[in-house]
Short mmCIF file of C-alpha atoms in Angstrom, two decimals:
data_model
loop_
_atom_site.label_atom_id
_atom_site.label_comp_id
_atom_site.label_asym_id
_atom_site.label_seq_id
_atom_site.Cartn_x
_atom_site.Cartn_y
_atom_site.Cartn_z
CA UNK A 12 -17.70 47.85 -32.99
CA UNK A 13 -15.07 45.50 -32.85
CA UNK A 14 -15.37 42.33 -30.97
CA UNK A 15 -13.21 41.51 -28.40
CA UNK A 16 -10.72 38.86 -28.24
CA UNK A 17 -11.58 35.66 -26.69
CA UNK A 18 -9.13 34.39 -23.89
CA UNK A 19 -7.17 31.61 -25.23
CA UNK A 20 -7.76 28.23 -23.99
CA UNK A 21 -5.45 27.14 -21.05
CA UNK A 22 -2.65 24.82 -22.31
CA UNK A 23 -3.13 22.20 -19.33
CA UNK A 24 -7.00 21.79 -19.96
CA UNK A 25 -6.93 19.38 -23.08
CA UNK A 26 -4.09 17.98 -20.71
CA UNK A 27 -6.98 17.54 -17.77
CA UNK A 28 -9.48 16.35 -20.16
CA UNK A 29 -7.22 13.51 -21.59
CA UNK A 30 -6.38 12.26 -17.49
CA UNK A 31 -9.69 12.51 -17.07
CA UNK A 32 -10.94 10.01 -19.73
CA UNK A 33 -7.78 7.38 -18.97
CA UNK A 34 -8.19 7.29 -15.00
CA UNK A 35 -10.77 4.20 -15.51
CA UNK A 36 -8.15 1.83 -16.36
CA UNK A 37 -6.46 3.33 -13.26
CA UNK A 38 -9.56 3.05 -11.37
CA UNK A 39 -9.97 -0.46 -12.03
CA UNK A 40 -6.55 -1.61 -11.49
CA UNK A 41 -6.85 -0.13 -7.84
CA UNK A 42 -9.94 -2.17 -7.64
CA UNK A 43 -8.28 -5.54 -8.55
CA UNK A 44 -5.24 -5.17 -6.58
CA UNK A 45 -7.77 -3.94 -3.38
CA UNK A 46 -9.46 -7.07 -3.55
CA UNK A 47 -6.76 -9.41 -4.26
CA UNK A 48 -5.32 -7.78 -1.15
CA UNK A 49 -8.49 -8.02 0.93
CA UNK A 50 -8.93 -11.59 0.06
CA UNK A 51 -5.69 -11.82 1.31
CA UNK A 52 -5.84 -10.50 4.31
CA UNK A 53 -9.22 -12.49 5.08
CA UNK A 54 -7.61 -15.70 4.55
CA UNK A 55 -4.58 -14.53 7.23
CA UNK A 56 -7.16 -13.38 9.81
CA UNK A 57 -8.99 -17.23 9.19
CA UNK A 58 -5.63 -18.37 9.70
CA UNK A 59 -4.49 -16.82 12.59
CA UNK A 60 -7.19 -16.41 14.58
CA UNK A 61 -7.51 -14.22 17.74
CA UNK A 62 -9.13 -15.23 20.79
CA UNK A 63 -10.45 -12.96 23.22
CA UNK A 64 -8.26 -10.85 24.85
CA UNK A 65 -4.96 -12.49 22.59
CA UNK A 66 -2.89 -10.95 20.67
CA UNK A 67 -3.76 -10.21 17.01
CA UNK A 68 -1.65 -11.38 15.16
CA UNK A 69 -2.94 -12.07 12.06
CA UNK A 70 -3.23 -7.77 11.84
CA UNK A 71 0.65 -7.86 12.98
CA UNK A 72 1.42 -10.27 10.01
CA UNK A 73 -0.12 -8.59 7.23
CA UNK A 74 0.85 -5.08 8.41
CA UNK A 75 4.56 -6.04 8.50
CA UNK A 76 3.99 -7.94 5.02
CA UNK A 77 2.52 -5.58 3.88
CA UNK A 78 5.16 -2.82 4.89
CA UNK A 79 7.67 -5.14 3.39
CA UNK A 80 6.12 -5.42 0.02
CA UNK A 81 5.32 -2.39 -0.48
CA UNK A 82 9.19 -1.73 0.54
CA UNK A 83 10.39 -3.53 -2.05
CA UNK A 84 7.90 -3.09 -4.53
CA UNK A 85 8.45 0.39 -4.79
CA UNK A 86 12.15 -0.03 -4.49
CA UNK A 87 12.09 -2.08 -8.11
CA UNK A 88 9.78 0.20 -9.17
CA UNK A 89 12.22 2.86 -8.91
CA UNK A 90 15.32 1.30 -9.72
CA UNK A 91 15.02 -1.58 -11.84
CA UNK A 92 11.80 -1.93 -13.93
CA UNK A 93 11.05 0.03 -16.32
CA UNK A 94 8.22 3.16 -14.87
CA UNK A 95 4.77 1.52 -15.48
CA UNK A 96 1.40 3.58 -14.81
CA UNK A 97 -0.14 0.24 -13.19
CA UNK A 98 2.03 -0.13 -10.90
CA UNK A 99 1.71 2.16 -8.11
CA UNK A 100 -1.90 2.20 -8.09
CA UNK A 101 -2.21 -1.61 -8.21
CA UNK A 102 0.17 -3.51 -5.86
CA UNK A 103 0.97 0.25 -3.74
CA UNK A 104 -2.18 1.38 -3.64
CA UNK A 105 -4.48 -1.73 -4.37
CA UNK A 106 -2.81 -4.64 -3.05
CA UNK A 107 -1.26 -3.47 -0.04
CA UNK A 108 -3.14 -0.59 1.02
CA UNK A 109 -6.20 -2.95 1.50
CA UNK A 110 -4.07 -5.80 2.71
CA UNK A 111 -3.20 -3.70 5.29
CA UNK A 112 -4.92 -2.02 7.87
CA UNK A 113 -4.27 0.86 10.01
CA UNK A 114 -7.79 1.30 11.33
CA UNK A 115 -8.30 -2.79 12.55
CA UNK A 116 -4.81 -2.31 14.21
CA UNK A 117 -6.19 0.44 16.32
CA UNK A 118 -9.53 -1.37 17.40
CA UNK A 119 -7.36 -4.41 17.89
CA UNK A 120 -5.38 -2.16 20.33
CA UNK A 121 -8.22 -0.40 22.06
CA UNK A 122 -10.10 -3.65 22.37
CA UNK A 123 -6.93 -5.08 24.57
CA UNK A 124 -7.53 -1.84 26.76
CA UNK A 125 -11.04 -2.32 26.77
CA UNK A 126 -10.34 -6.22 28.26
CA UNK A 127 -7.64 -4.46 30.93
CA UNK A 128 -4.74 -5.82 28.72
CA UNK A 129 -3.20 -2.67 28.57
CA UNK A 130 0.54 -3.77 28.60
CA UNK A 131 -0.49 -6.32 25.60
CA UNK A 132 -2.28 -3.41 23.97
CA UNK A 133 1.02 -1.31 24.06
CA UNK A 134 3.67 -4.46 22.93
CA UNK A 135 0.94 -4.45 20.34
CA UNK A 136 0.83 -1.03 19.01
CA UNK A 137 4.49 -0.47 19.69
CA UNK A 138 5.55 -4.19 18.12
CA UNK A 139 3.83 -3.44 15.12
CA UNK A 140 4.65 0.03 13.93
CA UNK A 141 8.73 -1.29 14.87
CA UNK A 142 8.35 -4.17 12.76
CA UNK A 143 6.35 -2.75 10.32
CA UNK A 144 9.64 -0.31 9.65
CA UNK A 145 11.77 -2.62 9.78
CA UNK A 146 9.94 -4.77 6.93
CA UNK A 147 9.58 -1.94 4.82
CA UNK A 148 13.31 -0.78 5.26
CA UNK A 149 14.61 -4.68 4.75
CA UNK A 150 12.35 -4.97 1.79
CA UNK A 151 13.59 -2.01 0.42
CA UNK A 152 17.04 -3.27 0.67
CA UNK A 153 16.84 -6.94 -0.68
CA UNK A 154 14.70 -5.36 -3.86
CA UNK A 155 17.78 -2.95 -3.90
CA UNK A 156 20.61 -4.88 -4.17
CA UNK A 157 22.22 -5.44 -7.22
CA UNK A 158 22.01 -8.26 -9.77
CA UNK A 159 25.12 -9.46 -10.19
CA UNK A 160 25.98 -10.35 -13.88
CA UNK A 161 28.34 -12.88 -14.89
CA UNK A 162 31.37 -11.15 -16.48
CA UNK A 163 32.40 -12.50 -20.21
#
């Protein structure tokens, strides 16, 4: 009796072993850039306070900075610094995925309905996703333009 051949060994699973064992530096650089973004955030929503039944804008402001950083952020990312694993993850990811916040925009938003502010509620939810485009597509562009260089 002969035995039979094992299968060989799939070339992409040393591959997934190796991701597997660096993602904690990953892991942790999301971490750092989520609370640097939170803290953030906090210290916008102490600045700008909302009183009942105002507008929030404190949630405006950091989802349109946000929007704008991450515009331009990824913008350099792409086109003018050199490709860096940290970076995504930390500022993209991290810092302005925590700084800002879909989910506080909408209870913002349904609390203004709740109160009978419905028109506020809309200006809201309309005003912000518009600017929040608009940041990202200016930031985007001012990260994009070129650096001019002195000629000799």
């Amino acid at each position: 009796m002969t035995a039979e051949p094992r299968p060989a060994a799939s070339p992409f699973a040393t591959r997934t072993a190796r991701r597997r064992q660096r993602r904690w530096d990953l892991i942790a650089g999301v971490g750092l850039g989520g609370t640097l973004g939170t803290l953030a955030r906090y210290e916008l929503s102490v600045a700008l306070p909302t009183s009942k039944g105002g507008f929030p804008w404190a949630i405006l402001v950091v989802n349109v900075l946000g929007a704008l950083l991450l515009g331009a952020i990824t913008t350099l990312g792409v086109e003018r610094w050199p490709a860096t694993r940290y970076m995504r993850p930390v500022v993209g990811i991290g810092f302005c995925g925590s700084l800002t916040t879909f989910s506080t925009w909408m209870v913002g938003a349904t609390q203004l309905v709740d109160q009978h502010h419905v028109i506020i509620a809309v200006g809201y939810v309309v005003g912000t996703l518009v600017a929040g485009l608009a940041a990202l597509y200016v930031g985007a562009m001012c990260a994009g333009i070129p650096i001019r260089k002195e000629q000799p």
